[in-house]
Coordinates of C-alpha atoms (C1' of nucleotides) in Angstrom, one line a residue:
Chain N
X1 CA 12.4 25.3 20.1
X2 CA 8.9 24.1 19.0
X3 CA 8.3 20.4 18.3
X4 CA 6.8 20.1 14.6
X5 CA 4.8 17.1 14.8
X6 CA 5.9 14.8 12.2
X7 CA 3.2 13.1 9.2
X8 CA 3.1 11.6 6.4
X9 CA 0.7 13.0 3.8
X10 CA -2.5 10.6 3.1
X11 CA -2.0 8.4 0.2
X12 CA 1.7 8.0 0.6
X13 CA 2.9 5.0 1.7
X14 CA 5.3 4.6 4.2
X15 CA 6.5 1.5 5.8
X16 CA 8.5 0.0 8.7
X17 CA 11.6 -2.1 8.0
X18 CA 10.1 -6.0 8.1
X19 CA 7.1 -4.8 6.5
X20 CA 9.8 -2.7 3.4
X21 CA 12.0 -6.1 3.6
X22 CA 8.8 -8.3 2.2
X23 CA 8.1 -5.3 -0.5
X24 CA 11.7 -5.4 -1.7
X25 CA 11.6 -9.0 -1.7
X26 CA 8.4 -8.9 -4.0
X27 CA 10.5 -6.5 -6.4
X28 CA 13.1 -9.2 -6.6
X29 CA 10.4 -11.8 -8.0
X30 CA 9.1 -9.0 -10.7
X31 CA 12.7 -7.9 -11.9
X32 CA 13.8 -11.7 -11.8
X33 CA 10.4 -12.7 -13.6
X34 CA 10.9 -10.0 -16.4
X35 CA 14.5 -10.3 -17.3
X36 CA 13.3 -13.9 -17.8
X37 CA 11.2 -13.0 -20.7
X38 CA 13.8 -10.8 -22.5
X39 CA 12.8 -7.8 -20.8
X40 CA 15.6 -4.9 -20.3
X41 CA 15.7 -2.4 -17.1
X42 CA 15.0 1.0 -17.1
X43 CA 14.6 3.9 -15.7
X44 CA 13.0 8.0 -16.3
X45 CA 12.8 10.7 -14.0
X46 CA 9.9 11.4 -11.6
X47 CA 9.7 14.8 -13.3
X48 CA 8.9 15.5 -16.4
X49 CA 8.4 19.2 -18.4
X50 CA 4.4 19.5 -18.1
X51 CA 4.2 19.6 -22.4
X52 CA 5.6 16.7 -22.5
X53 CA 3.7 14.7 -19.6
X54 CA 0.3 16.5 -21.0
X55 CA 0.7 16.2 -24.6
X56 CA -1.9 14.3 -25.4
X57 CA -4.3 16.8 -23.5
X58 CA -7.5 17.2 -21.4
X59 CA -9.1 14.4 -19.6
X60 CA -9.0 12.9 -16.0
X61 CA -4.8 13.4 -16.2
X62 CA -5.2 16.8 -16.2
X63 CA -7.2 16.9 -13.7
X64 CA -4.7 14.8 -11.6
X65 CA -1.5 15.4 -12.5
X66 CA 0.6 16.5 -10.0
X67 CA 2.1 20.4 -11.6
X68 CA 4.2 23.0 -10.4
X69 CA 6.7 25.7 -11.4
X70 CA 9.9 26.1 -10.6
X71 CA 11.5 29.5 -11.7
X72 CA 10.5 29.5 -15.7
X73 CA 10.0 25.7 -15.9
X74 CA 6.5 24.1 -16.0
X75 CA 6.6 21.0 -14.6
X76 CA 4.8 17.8 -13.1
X77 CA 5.0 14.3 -11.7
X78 CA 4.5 11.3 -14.1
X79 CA 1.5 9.4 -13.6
X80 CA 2.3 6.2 -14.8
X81 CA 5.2 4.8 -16.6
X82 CA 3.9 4.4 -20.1
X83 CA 4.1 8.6 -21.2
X84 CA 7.5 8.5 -20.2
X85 CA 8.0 5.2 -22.1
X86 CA 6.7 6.7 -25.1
X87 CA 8.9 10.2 -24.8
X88 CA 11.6 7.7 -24.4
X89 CA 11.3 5.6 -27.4
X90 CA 10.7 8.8 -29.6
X91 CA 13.7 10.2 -28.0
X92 CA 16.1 7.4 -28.6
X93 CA 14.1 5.8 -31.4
X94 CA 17.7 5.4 -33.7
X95 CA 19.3 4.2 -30.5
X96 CA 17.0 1.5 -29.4
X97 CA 16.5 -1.9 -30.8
X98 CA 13.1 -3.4 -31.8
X99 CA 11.0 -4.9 -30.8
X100 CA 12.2 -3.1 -27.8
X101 CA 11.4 -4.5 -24.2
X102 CA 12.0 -3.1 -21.0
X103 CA 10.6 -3.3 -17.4
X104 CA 10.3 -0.6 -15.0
X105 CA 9.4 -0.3 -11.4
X106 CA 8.9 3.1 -10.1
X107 CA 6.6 5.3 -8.1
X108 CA 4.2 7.2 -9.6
X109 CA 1.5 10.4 -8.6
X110 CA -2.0 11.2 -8.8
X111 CA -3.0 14.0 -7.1
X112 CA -6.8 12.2 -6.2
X113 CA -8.3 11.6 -3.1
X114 CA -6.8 9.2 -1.1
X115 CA -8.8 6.2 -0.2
X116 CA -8.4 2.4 1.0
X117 CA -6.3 0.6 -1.7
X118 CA -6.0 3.7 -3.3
X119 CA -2.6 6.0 -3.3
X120 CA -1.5 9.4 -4.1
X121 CA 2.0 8.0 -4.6
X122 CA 2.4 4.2 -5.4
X123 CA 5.0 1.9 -7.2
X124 CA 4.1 0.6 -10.9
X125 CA 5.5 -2.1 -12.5
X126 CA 5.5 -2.2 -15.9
X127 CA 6.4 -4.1 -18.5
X128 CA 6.0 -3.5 -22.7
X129 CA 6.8 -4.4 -25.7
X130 CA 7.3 -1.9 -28.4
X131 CA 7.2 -2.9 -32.0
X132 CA 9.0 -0.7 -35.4
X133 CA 5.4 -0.3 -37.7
X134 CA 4.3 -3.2 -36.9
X135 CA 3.9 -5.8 -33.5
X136 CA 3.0 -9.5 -34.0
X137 CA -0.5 -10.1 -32.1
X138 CA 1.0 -13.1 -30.3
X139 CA 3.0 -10.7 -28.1
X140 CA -1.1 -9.8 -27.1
X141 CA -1.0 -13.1 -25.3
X142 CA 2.8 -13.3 -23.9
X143 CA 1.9 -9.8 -22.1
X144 CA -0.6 -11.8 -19.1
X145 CA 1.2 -14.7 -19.5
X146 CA 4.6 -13.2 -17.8
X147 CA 1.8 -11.6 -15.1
X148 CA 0.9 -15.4 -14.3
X149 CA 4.2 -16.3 -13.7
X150 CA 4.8 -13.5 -11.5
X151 CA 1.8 -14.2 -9.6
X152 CA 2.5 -17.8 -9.2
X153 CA 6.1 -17.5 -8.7
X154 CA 5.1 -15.1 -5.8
X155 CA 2.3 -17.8 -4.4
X156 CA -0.6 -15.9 -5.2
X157 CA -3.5 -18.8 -6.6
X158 CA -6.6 -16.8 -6.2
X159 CA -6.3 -14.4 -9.0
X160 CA -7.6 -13.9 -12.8
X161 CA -6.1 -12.2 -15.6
X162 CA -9.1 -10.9 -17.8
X163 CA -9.0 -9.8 -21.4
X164 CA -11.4 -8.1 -24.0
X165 CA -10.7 -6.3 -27.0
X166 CA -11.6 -2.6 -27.6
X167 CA -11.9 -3.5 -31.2
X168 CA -15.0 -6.0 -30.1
X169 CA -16.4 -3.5 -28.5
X170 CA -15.9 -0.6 -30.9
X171 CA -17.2 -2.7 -33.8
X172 CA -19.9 -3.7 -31.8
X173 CA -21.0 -0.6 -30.7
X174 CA -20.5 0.7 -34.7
X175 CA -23.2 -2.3 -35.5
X176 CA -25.8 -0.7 -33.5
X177 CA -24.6 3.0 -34.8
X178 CA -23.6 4.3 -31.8
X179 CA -20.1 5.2 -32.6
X180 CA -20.8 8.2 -31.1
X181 CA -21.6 7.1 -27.6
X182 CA -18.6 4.0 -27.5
X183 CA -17.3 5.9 -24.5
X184 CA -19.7 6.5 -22.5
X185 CA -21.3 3.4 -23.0
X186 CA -18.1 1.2 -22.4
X187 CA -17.7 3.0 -18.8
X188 CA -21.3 2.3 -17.8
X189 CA -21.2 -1.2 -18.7
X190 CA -17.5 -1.5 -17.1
X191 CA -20.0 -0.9 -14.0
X192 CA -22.0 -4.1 -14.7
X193 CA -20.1 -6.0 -11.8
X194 CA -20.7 -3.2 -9.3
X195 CA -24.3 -1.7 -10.0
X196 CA -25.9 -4.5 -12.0
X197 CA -27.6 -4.8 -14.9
X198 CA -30.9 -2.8 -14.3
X199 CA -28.7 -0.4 -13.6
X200 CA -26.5 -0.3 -16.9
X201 CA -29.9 -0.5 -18.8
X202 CA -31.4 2.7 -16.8
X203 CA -28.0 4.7 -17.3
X204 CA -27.4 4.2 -20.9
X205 CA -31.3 5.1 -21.4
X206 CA -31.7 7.7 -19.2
X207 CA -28.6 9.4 -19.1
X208 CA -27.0 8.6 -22.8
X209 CA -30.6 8.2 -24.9
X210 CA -29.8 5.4 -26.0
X211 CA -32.9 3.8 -27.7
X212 CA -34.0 0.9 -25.3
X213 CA -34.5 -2.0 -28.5
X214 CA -30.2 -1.1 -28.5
X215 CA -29.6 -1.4 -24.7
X216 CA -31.7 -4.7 -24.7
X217 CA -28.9 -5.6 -27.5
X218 CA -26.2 -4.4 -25.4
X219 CA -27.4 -6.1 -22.2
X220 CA -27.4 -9.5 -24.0
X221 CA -24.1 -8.8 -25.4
X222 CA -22.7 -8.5 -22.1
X223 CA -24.7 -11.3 -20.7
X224 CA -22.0 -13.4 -23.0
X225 CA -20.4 -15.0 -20.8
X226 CA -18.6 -19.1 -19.9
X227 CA -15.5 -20.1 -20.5
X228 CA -13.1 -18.5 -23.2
X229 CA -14.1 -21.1 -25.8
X230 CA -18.0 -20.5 -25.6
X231 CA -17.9 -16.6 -25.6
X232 CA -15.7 -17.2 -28.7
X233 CA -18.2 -18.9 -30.1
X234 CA -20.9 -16.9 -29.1
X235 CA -19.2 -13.8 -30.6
X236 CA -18.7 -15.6 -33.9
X237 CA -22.3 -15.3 -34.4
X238 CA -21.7 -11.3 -34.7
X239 CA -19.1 -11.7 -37.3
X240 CA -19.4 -10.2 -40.9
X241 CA -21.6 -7.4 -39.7
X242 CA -18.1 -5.1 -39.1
X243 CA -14.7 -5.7 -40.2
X244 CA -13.5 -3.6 -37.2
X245 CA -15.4 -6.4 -34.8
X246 CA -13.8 -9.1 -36.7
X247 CA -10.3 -7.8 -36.5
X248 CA -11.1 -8.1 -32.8
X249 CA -12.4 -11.3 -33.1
X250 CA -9.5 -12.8 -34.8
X251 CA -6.7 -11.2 -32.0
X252 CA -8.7 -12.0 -29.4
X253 CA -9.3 -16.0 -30.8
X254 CA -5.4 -16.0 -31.0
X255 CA -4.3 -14.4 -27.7
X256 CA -6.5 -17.3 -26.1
X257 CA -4.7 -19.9 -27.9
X258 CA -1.7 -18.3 -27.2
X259 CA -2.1 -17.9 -24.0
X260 CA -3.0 -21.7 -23.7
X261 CA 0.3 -22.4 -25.4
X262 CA 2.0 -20.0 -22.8
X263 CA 0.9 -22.8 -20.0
X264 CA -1.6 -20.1 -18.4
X265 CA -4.2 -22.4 -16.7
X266 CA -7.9 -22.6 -17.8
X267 CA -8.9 -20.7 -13.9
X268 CA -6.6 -17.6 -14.1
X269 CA -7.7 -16.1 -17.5
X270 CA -11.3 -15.3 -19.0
X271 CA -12.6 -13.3 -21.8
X272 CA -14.6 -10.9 -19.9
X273 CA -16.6 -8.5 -22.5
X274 CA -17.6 -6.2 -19.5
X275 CA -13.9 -4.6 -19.0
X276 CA -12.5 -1.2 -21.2
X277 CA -10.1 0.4 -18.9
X278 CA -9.8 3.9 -18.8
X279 CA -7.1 5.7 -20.5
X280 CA -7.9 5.7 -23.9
X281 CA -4.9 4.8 -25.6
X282 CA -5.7 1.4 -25.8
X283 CA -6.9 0.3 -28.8
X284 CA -7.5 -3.5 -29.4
X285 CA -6.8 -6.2 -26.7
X286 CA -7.2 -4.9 -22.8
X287 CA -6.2 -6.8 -19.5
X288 CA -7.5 -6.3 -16.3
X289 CA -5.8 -8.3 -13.4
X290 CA -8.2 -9.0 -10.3
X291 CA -7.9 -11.1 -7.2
X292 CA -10.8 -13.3 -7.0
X293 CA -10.8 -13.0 -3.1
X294 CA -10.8 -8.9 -3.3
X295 CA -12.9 -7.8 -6.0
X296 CA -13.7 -4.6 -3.9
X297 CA -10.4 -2.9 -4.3
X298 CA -10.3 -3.2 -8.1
X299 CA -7.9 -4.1 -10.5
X300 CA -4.1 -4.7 -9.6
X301 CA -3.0 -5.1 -12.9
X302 CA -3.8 -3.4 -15.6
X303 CA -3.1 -2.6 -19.8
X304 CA -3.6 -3.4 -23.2
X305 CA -2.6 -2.6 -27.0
X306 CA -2.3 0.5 -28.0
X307 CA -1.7 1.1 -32.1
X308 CA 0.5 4.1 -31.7
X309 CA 2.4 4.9 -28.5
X310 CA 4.4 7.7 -28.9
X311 CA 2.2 9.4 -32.0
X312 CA 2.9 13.1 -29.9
X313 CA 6.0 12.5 -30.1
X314 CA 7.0 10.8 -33.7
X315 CA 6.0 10.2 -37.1
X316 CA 7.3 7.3 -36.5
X317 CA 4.8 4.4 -35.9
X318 CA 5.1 2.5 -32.7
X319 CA 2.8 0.0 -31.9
X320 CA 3.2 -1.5 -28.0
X321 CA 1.4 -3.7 -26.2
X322 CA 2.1 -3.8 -22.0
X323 CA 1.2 -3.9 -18.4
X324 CA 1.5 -2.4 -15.3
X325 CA 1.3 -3.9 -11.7
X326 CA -0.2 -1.8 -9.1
X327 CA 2.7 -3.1 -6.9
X328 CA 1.5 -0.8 -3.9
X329 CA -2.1 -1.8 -3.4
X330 CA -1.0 -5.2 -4.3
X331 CA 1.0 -5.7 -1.3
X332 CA -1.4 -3.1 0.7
X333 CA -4.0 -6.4 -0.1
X334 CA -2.0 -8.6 0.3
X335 CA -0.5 -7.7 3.7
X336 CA -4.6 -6.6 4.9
X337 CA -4.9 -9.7 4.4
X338 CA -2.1 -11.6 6.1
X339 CA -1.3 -13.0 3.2
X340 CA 2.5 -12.3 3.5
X341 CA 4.5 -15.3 4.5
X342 CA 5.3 -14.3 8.6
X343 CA 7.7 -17.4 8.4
X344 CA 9.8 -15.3 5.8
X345 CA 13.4 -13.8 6.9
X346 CA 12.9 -9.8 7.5
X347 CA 15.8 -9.4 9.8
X348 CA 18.8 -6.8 8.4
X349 CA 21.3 -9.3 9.2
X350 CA 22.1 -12.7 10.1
X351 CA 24.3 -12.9 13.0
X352 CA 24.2 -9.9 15.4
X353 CA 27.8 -10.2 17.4
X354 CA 28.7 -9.2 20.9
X355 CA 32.1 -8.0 21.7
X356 CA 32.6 -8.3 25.1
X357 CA 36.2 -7.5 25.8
X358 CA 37.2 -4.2 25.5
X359 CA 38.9 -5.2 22.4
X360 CA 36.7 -5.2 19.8
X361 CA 39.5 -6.4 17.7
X362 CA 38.3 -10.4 17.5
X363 CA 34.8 -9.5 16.9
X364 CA 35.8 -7.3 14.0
X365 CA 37.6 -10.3 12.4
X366 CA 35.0 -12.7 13.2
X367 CA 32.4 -10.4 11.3
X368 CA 34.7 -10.2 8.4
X369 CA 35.3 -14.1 8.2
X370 CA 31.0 -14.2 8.1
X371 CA 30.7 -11.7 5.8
X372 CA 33.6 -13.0 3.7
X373 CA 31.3 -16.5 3.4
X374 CA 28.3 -14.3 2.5
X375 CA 26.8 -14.4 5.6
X376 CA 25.4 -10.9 7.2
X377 CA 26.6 -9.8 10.1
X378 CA 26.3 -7.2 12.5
X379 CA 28.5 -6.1 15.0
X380 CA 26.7 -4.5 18.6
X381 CA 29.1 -2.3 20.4
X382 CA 27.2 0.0 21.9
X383 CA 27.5 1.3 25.6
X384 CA 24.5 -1.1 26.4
X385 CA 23.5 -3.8 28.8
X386 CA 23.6 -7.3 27.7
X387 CA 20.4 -8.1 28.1
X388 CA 19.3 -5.1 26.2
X389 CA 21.4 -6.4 22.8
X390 CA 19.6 -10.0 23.3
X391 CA 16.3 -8.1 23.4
X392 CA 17.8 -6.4 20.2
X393 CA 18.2 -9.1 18.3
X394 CA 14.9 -10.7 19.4
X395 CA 13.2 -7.6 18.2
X396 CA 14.5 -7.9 14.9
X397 CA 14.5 -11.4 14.8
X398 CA 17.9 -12.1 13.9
X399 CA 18.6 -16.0 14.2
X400 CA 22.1 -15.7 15.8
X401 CA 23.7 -13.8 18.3
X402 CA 27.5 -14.8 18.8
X403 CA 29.4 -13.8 22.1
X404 CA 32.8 -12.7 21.9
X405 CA 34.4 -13.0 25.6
X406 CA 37.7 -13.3 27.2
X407 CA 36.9 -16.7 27.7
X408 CA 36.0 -17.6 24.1
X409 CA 38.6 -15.7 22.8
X410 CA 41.4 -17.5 25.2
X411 CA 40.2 -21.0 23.8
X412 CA 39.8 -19.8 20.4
X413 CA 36.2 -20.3 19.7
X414 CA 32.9 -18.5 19.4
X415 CA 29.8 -19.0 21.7
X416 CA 26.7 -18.9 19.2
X417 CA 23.3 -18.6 20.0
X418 CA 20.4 -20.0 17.4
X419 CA 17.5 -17.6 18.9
X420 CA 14.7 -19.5 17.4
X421 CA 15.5 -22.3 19.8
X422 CA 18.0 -21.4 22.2
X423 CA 20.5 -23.5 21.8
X424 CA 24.4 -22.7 22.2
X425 CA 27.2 -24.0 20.8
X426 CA 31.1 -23.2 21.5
X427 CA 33.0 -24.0 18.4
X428 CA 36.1 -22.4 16.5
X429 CA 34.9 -19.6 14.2
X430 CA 35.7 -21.8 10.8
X431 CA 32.6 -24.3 12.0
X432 CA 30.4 -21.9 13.9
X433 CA 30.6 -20.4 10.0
X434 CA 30.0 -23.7 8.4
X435 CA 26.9 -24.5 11.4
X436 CA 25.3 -20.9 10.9
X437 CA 25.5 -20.6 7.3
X438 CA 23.6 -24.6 7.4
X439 CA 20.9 -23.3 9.6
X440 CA 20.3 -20.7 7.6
X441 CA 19.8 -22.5 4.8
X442 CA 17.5 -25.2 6.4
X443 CA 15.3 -21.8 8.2
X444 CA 14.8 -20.5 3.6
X445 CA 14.1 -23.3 2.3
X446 CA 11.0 -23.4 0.6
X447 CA 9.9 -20.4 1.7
X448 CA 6.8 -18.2 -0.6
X449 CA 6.7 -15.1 -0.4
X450 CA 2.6 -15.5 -0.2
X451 CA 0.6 -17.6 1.3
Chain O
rG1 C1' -14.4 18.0 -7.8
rU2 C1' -19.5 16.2 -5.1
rG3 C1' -21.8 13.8 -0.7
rG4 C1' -21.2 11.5 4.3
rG5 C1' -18.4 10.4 8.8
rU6 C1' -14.5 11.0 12.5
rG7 C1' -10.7 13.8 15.2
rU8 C1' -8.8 12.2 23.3
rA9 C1' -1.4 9.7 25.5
rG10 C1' 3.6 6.5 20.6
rU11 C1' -0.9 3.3 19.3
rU12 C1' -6.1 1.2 19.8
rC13 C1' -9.9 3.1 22.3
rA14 C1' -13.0 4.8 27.1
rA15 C1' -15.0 9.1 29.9
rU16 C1' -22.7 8.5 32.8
rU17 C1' -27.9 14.2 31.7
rG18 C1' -21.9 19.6 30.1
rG19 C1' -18.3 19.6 36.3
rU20 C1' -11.5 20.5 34.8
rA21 C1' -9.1 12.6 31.6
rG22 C1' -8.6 6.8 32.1
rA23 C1' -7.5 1.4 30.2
rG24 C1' -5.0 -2.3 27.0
rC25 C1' -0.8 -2.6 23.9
rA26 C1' 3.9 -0.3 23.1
rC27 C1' 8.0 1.9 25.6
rC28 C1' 11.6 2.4 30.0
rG29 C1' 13.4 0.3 34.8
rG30 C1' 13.6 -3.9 38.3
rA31 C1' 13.1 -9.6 39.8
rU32 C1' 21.9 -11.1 42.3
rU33 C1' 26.6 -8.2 38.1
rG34 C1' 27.7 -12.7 30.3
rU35 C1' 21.6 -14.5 27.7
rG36 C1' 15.8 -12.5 24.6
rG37 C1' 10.7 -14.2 23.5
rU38 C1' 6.2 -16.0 28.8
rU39 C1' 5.2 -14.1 34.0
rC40 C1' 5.5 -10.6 38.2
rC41 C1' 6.4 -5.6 40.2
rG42 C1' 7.2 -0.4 39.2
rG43 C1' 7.4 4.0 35.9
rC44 C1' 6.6 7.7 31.9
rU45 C1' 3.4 10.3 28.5
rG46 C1' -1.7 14.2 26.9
rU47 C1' -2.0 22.6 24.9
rC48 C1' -8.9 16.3 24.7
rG49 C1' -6.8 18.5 16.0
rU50 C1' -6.8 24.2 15.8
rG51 C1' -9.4 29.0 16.5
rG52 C1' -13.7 31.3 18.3
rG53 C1' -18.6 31.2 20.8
rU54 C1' -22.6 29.6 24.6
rU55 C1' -22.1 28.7 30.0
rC56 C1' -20.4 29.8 36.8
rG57 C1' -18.0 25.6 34.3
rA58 C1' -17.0 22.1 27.8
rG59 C1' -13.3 16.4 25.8
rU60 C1' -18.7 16.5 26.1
rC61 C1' -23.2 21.9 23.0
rC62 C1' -22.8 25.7 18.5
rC63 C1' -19.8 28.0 14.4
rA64 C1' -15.4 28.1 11.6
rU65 C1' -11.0 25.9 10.0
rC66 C1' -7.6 22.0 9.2
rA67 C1' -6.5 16.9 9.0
rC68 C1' -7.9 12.0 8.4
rC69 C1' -11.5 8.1 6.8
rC70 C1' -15.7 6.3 3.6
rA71 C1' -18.7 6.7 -0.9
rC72 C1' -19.1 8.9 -5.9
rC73 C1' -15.9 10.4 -10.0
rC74 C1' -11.8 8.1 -11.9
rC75 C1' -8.2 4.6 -11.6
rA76 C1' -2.9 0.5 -10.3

RNA sequence: GUGGGUGUAGUUCAAUUGGUAGAGCACCGGAUUGUGGUUCCGGCUGUCGUGGGUUCGAGUCCCAUCACCCACCCCA
């Protein structure tokens, strides 16, 4: 029989088992984190009917969405978390309570080309808050504060959480009467970090006419920049020219006092006029999450406000406000850059134990009384040479072995090895438990996941 | 979708002007039969991405194709 050479499609990420242990790990801190603000799990399916996925219509989702037919059905692959959200909020609208809060981490598709930092398939983790008619704007601010806290509780310092409003921008761009062009010109200037501002100013004259006296005015509004306090101020001086502005104005003044109040230091947030974000169902404030060390690979953390979530869906009106981690080129950066603790446990067990009597009868127990103490522990029984199961357990860095022999069994005790320093004790099972699950506790403690 | 690059053992890569393929790592075995990580010795592996062409002869040149990578687009 042929040998079909096994791969993985580009895009897709596929991991060993330390490497998968440090992602689950990560997972913990983000469901932990959540539930600690109130936020309930959930889950949808990775497949949706197409109408549904594609109701809103056209645009770059269209173009990526993963689609095929099976049978009759139309179908497709979600690409992000927050479509489903809003088919299932409509769906159990009576059912649900608001403001209604749930996480979710789960993969998601574009069917784009692959490229570093970039994934076909690739975990989101999202989190949003969905208001009934109405959502107060201070959930604006609570929204990046529960992203610092997951950043910080994971060890990551170098990052910033940046905010603008689309209502600014919108107004803004309606002062100069080029409604019209908000789009476009929003994408071009997102670009002002990448391609500079020469560049900006040639594009939006060149390629979208607009007249160069209204670049200029757009160049120096993007030019705003200092702390949170003094683009505030700065902006102020544009207020009373469009109510639409100053609605923006006045949520994005309180989502920085807010976020003050939430305890998010002065270094991880900015008001950053430059950012839009893409999908254009975001309609006042917008977050984009960078790490200051890794511009280059974009934005690991992304969302905003949008007025009406599920509006192809309902009558109903459902304001929401949320974000989602880009889990998988977060820890595709992170690890790149060796930033994932080495010190932290990966092993699948605890104690790996060694029968060596053809009884396995004492080992079994012995397991059991580890396990029973919440202690993993894995049994080795295979037809294998000692030395072999010691190279195991190095491999895997398990931080006990424990021989089971005729010897140990006849005096009652338990030969354990601690393989990080080679030492062996001979003690009866009840304190080899008490000894391992001590050393274990010493070898976590204050361990980050980052660092 | 557009533009550029690359494709050689499990992996990272090497092979002079075209003459029928090598190294490190990994893996397996050994250094007295119940003790790993270091060292030493030994061993295994390739349809040189695939198909065609030029040539006495191609991993090395040409064409096609596929795959992967990078940039743009867009985005987590």
């Amino acid at each position: 029989m042929a040998i079909l050479k096994p791969r993985t499609l580009s895009g897709f990420m596929e991991l060993l088992p330390a490497p998968q242990q440090q992602m689950e790990r990560i997972m913990e801190v983000l469901r932990q984190t959540y539930s600690l603000y109130g936020f309930t799990p959930l889950d949808t399916p990775i497949i949706e009917a197409s109408e549904v996925l594609l109701a809103k219509g056209g645009g770059e989702t269209e173009k990526q969405i993963y689609r095929f037919s099976k049978g009759d059905a139309d179908l497709s692959l979600r690409f992000d978390l927050t479509v489903p959200l809003a088919k299932y909020v409509a769906m159990h609208y009576s059912e649900l309570s608001f403001p209604f809060r749930r996480f979710q981490i789960g993969k998601v598709y574009r069917g784009e080309r692959a490229q570093r930092g970039r994934f076909r398939e690739f975990y989101q983790a999202d989190i949003d808050i969905i208001g009934d008619g109405s959502l107060a704007p201070i959930n604006d601010a609570e929204i990046p504060a529960i992203i610092y806290k997951v950043f910080s509780t994971l060890g990551l310092k170098r990052f910033q959480i940046r905010v603008n409003n689309r209502k600014i921008l919108n107004g803004f761009y309606a002062m100069l009467g080029l409604s019209e062009l908000s789009g476009d010109v929003m994408r071009t200037v997102d670009k002002l970090d990448k391609i500079g501002a020469d560049m900006v100013r040639s594009i939006l004259v060149d390629d979208y006419s607009v007249p160069e006296e209204k670049a200029d005015e757009i160049l120096k509004f993007i030019a705003i920049s200092g702390g949170s306090e003094t683009i505030l101020q700065a902006l102020e001086g544009y207020r009373g020219r469009n109510s639409l502005f100053d609605e923006g104005l006045d949520e994005l003044s309180l989502v920085v006092k807010y976020l003050r109040a939430f305890g998010v230091p002065a270094e991880n947030f900015v008001v950053d006029l430059t950012i839009a974000r893409g999908l254009d169902y975001y309609t006042g404030t917008v977050y984009e999450t960078t790490l200051l060390d890794h511009p280059e690979v974009g934005s690991v953390c992304s969302g905003g406000r949008y007025d009406n979530l599920a509006e192809y869906y309902t009558e109903k009106q459902l304001p929401g406000v949320g974000t989602s981690i880009g889990l998988t080129r977060l820890f595709y950066v992170l690890g790149e850059q060796g930033m994932l603790n080495p010190d932290l446990p990966t092993a699948p067990t605890d104690v790996l134990i060694l029968p060596m009597t053809e009884d396995l009868a004492p080992a079994v127990s012995f397991a059991t009384l580890l396990r029973e103490n919440g202690v993993r522990a894995q049994l080795h029984c295979e037809e294998k040479k000692f030395k072999a199961k010691i190279s195991y357990a190095d491999k895997l860095c398990i931080p006990y072995v424990v021989f089971l022999g005729e010897d140990e069994i006849q005096a009652g005790i338990v030969a354990c090895k601690d393989m990080s320093t080679g030492e062996q004790t001979k003690l009866d099972p009840a304190a080899t438990v008490y000894r391992i699950k001590a050393g274990l506790a010493e070898k976590n403690k204050g361990s980050v996941i980052l660092e």
